[in-house]
Coordinates of N, CA, C and O in Angstrom, one line a residue:
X18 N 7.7 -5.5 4.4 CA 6.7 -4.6 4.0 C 5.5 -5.4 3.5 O 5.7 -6.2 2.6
X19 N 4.1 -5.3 4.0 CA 3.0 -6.0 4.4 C 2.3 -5.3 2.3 O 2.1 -4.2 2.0
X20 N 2.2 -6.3 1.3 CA 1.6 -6.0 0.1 C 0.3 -7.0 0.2 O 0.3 -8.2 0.7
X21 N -0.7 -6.3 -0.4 CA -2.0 -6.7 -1.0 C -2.1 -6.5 -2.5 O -2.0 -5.3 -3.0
X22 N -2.4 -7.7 -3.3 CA -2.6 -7.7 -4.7 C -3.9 -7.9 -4.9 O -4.1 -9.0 -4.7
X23 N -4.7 -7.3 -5.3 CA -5.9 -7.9 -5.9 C -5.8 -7.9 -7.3 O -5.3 -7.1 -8.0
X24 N -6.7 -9.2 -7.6 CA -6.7 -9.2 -9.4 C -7.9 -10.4 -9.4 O -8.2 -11.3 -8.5
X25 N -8.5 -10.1 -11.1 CA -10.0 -10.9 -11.0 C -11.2 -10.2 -11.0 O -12.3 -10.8 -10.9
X26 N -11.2 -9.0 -11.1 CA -12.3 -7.7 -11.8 C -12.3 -7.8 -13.1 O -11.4 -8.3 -13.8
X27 N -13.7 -7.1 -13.7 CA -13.4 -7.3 -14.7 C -15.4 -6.5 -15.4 O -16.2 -5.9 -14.6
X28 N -15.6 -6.7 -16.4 CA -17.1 -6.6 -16.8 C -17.8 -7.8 -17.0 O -17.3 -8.7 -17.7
X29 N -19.0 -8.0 -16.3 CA -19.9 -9.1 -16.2 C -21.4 -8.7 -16.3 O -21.7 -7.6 -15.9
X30 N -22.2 -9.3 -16.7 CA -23.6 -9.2 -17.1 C -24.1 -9.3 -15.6 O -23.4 -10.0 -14.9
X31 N -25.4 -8.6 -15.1 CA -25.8 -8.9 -14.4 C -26.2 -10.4 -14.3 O -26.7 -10.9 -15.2
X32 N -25.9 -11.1 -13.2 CA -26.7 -12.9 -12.9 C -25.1 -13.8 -12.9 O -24.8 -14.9 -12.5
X33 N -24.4 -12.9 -13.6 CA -22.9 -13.5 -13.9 C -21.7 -13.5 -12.3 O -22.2 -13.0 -11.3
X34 N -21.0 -13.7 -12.4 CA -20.5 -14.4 -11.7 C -18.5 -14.0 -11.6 O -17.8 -14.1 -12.7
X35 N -17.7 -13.6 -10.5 CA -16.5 -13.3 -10.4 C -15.8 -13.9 -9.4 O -16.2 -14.4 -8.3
X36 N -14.7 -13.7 -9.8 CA -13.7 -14.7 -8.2 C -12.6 -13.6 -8.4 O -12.0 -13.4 -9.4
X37 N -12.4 -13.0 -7.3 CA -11.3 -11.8 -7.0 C -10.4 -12.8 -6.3 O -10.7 -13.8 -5.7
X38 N -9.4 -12.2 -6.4 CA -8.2 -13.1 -5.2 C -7.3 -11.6 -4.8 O -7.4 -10.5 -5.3
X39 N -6.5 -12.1 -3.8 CA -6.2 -11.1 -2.5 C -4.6 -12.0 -2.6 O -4.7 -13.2 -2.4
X40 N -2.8 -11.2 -2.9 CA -2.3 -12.2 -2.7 C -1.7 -11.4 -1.8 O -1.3 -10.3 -2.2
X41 N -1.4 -11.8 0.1 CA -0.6 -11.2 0.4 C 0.4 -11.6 0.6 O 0.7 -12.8 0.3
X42 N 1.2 -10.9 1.1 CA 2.8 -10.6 1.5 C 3.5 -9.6 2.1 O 3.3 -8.5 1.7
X43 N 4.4 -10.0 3.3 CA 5.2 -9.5 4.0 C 5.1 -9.4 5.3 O 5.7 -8.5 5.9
X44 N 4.1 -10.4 6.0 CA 4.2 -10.7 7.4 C 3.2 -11.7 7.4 O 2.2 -11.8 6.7
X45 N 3.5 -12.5 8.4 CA 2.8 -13.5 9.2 C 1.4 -13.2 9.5 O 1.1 -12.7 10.6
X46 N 0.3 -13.5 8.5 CA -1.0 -12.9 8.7 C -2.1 -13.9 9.9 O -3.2 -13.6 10.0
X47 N -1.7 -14.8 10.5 CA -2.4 -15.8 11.0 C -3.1 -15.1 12.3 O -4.2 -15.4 12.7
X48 N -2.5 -14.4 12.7 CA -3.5 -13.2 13.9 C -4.2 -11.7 13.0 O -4.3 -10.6 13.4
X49 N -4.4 -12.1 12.2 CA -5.2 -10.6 11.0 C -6.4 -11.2 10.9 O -6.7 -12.4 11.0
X50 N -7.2 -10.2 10.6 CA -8.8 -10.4 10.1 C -8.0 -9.9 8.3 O -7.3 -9.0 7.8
X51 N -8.9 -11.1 7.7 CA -8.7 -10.1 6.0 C -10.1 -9.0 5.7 O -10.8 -8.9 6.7
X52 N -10.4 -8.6 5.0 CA -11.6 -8.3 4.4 C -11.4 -7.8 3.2 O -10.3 -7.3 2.9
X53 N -12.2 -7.8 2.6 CA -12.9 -7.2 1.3 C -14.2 -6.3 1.6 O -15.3 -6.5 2.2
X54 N -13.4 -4.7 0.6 CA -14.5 -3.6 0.7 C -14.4 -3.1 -0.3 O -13.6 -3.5 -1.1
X55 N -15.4 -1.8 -0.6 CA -15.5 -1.1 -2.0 C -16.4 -0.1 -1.5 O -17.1 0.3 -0.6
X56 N -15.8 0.4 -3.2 CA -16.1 2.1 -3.2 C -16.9 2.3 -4.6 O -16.2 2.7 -5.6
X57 N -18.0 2.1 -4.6 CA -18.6 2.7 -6.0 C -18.4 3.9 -6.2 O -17.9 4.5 -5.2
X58 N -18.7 4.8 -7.6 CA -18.6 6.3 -7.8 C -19.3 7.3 -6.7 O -20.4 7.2 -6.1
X59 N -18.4 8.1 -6.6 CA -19.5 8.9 -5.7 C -20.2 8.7 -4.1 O -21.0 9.4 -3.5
X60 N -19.6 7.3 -3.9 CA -19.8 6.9 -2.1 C -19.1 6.3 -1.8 O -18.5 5.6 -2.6
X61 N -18.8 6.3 -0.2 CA -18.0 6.3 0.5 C -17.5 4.8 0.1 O -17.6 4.2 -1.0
X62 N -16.9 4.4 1.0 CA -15.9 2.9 1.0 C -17.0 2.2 1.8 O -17.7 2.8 2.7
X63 N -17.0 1.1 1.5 CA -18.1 0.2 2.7 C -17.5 -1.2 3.1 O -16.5 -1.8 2.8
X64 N -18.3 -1.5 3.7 CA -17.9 -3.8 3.9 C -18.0 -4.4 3.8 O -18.8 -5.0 4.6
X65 N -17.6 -5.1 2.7 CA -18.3 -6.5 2.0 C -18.3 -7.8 2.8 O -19.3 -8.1 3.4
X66 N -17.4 -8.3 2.8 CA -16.8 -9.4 4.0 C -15.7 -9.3 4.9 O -15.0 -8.3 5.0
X67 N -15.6 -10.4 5.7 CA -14.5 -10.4 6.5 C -13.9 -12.0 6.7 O -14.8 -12.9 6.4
X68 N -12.8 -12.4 7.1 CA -12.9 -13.4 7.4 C -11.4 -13.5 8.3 O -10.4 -13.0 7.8
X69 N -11.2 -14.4 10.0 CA -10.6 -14.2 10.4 C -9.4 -15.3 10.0 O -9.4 -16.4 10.6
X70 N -8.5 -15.1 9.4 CA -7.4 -15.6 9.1 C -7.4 -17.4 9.7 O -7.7 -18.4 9.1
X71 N -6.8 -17.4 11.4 CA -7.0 -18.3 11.8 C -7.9 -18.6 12.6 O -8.4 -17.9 13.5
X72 N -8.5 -20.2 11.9 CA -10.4 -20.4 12.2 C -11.0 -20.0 11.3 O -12.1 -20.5 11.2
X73 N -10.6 -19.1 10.3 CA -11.8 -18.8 9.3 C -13.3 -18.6 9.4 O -14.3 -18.9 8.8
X74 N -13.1 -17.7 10.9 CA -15.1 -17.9 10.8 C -14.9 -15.9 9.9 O -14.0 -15.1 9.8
X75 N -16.2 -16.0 9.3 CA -16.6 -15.2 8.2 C -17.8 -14.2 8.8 O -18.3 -14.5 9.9
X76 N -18.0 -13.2 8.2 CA -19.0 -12.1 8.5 C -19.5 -11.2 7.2 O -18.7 -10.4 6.7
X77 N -20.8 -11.3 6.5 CA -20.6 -10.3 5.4 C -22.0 -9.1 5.5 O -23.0 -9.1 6.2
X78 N -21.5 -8.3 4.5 CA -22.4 -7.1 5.0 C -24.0 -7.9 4.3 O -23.9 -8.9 3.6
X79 N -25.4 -7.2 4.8 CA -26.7 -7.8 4.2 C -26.4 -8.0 3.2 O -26.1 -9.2 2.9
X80 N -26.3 -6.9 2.1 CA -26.5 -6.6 0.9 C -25.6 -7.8 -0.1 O -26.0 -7.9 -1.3
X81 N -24.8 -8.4 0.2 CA -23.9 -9.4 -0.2 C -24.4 -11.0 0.1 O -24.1 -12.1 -0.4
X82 N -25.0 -10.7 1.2 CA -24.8 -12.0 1.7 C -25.5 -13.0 1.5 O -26.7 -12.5 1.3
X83 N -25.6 -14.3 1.4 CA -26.1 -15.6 0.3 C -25.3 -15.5 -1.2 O -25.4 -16.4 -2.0
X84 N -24.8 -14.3 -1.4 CA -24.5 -14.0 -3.1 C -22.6 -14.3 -3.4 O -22.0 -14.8 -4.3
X85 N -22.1 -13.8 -2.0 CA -20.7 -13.6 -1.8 C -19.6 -14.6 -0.7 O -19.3 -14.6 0.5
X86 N -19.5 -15.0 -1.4 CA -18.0 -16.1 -0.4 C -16.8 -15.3 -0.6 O -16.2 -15.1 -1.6
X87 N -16.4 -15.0 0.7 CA -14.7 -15.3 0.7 C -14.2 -16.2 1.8 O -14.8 -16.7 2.8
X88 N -12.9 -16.4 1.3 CA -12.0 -17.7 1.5 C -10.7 -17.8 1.3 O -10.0 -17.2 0.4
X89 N -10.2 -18.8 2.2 CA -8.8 -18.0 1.9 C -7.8 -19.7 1.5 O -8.2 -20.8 1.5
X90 N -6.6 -19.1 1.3 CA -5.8 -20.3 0.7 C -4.6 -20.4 1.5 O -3.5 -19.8 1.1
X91 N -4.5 -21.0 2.8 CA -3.4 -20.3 3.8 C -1.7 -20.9 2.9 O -0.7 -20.2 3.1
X92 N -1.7 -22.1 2.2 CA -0.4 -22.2 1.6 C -0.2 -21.0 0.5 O 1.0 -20.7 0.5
X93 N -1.0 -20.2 -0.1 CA -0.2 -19.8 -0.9 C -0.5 -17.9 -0.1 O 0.0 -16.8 -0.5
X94 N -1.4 -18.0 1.1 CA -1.7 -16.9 1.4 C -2.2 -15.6 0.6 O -1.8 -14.5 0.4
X95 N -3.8 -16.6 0.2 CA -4.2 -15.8 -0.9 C -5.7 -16.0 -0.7 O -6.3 -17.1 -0.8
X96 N -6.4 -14.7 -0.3 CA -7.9 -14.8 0.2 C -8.3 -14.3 -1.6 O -7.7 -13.7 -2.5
X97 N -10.1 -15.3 -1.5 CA -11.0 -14.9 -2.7 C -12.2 -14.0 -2.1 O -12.5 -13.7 -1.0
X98 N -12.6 -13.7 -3.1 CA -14.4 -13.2 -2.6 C -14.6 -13.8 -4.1 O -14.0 -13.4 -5.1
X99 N -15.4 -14.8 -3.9 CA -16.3 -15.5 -5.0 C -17.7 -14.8 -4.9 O -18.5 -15.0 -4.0
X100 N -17.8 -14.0 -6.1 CA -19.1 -13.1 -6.6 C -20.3 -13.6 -7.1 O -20.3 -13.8 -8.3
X101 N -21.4 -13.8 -6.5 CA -22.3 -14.4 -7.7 C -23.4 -13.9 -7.9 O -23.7 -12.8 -7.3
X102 N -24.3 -14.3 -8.9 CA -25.6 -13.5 -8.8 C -25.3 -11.8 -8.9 O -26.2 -11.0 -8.6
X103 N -24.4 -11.4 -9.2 CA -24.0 -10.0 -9.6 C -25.1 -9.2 -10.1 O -25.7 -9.5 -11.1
X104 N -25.3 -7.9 -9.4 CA -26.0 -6.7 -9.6 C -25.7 -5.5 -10.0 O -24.9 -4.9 -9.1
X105 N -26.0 -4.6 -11.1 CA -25.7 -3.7 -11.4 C -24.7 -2.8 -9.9 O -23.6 -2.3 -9.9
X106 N -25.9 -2.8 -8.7 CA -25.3 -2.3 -8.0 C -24.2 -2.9 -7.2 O -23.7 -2.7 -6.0
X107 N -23.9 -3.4 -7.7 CA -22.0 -4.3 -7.0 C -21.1 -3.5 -7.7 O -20.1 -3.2 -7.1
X108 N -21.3 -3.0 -8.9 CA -20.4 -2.0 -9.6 C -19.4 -1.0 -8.6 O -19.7 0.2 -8.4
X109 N -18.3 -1.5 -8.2 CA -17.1 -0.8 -7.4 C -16.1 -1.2 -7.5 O -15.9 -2.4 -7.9
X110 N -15.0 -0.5 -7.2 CA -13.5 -0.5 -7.0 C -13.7 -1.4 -5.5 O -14.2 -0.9 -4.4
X111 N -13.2 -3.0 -5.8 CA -12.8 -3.4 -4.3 C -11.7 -3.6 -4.3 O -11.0 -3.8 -5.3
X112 N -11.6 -3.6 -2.8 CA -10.1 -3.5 -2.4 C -10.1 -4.6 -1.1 O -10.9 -4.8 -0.2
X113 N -8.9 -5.1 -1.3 CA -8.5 -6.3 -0.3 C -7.8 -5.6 1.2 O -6.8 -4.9 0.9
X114 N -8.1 -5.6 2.3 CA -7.2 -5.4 2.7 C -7.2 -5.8 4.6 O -8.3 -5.8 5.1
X115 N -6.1 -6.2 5.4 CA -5.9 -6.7 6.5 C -5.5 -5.2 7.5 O -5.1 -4.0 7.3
X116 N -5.8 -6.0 8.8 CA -5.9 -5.7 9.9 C -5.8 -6.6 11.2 O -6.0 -7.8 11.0
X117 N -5.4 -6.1 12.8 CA -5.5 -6.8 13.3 C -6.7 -6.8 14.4 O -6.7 -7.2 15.6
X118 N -7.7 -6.1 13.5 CA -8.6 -5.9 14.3 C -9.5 -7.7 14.2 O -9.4 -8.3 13.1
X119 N -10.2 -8.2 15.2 CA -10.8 -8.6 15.5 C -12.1 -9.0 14.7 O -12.3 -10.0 14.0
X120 N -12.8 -7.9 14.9 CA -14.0 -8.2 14.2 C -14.1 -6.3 13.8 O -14.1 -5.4 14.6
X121 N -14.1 -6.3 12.7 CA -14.6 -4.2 12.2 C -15.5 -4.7 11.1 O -15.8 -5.8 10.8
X122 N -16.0 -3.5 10.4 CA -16.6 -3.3 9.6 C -16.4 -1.8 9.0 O -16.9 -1.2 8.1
X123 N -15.6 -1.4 9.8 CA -14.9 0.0 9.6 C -13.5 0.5 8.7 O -12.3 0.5 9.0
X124 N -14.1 0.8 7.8 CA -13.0 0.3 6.6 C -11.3 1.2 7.1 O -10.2 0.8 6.6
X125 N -11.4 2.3 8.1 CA -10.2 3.0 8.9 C -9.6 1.7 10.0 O -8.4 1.8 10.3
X126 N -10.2 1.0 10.3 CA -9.8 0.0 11.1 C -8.6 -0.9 10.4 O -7.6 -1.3 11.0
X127 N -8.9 -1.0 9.4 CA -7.6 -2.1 8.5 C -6.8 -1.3 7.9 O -6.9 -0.5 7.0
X128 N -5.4 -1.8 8.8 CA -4.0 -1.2 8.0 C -3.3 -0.9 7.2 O -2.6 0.0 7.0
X129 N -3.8 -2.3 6.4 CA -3.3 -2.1 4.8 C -4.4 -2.8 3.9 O -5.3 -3.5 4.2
X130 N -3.7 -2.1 2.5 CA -4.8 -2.1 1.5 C -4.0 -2.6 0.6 O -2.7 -2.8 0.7
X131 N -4.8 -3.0 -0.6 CA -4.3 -2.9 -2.0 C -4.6 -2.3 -2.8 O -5.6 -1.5 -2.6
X132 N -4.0 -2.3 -4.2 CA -4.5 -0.9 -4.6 C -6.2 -0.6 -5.6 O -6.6 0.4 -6.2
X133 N -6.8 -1.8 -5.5 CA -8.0 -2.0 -5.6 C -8.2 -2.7 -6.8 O -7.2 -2.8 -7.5
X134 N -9.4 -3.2 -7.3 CA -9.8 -4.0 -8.7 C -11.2 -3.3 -9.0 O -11.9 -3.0 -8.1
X135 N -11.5 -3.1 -10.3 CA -12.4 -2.5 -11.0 C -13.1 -3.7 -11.0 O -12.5 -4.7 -11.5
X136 N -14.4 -3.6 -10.6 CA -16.1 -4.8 -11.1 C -16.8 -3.6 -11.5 O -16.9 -2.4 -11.0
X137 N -17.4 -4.3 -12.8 CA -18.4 -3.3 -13.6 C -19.5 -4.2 -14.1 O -19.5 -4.6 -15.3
X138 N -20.5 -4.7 -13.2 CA -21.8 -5.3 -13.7 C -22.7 -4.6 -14.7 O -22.8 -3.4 -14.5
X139 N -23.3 -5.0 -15.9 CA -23.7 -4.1 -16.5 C -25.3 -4.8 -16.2 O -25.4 -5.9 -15.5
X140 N -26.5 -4.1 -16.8 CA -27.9 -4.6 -16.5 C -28.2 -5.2 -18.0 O -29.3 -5.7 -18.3

């Protein structure tokens, strides 16, 4: 049974800075794309990053990108998104979760999820 943990949310000042981690478990993820996405109040779910398990090449949405690293830890099988420069509007429930798609950005595309982490940037 394929689990996603996320933990490492939390409240941060805007300009501040977060490291989420992703731990999975329960199958052989080396042919999975991971990603990290989120759902602020009131809109949909969107795509923060991606990154392809084996090879690690990476993809992240504009809005993140130069601000947000993820990365993964293949011994302990545990992906980050290292947050920086944090903006009020980053404020979302993200959620870790794998697939064996390729390349998506389509948050229906990934199979499993976890059950998400609260970030609350304040201004």
């Amino acid at each position: 049974q394929v689990q996603l943990v996320e933990a490492g949310g939390g409240l941060v000042q805007a300009g501040g800075s977060l490291r989420l981690s992703c731990s999975a478990s329960g199958r052989t993820f080396s042919s999975y794309t991971m990603c990290w996405l989120r759902q602020a109040p009131g809109k949909e779910r969107e795509f923060v990053a991606r990154m392809r398990w084996l090879g690690g090449s990476t993809y992240y949405a504009d809005s993140v990108k130069g601000r947000f690293t993820i990365s993964r830890d293949g011994a302990k099988t545990t992906v980050y998104l290292q947050m920086n420069s944090l903006k009020p509007e980053d404020t979302a429930v993200y959620y870790c979760a794998a697939g064996g798609v390729v390349r998506s950005v389509v948050p229906d595309q990934y199979a499993y999820w976890g059950q998400g982490t609260q970030v609350t940037v304040s201004s």
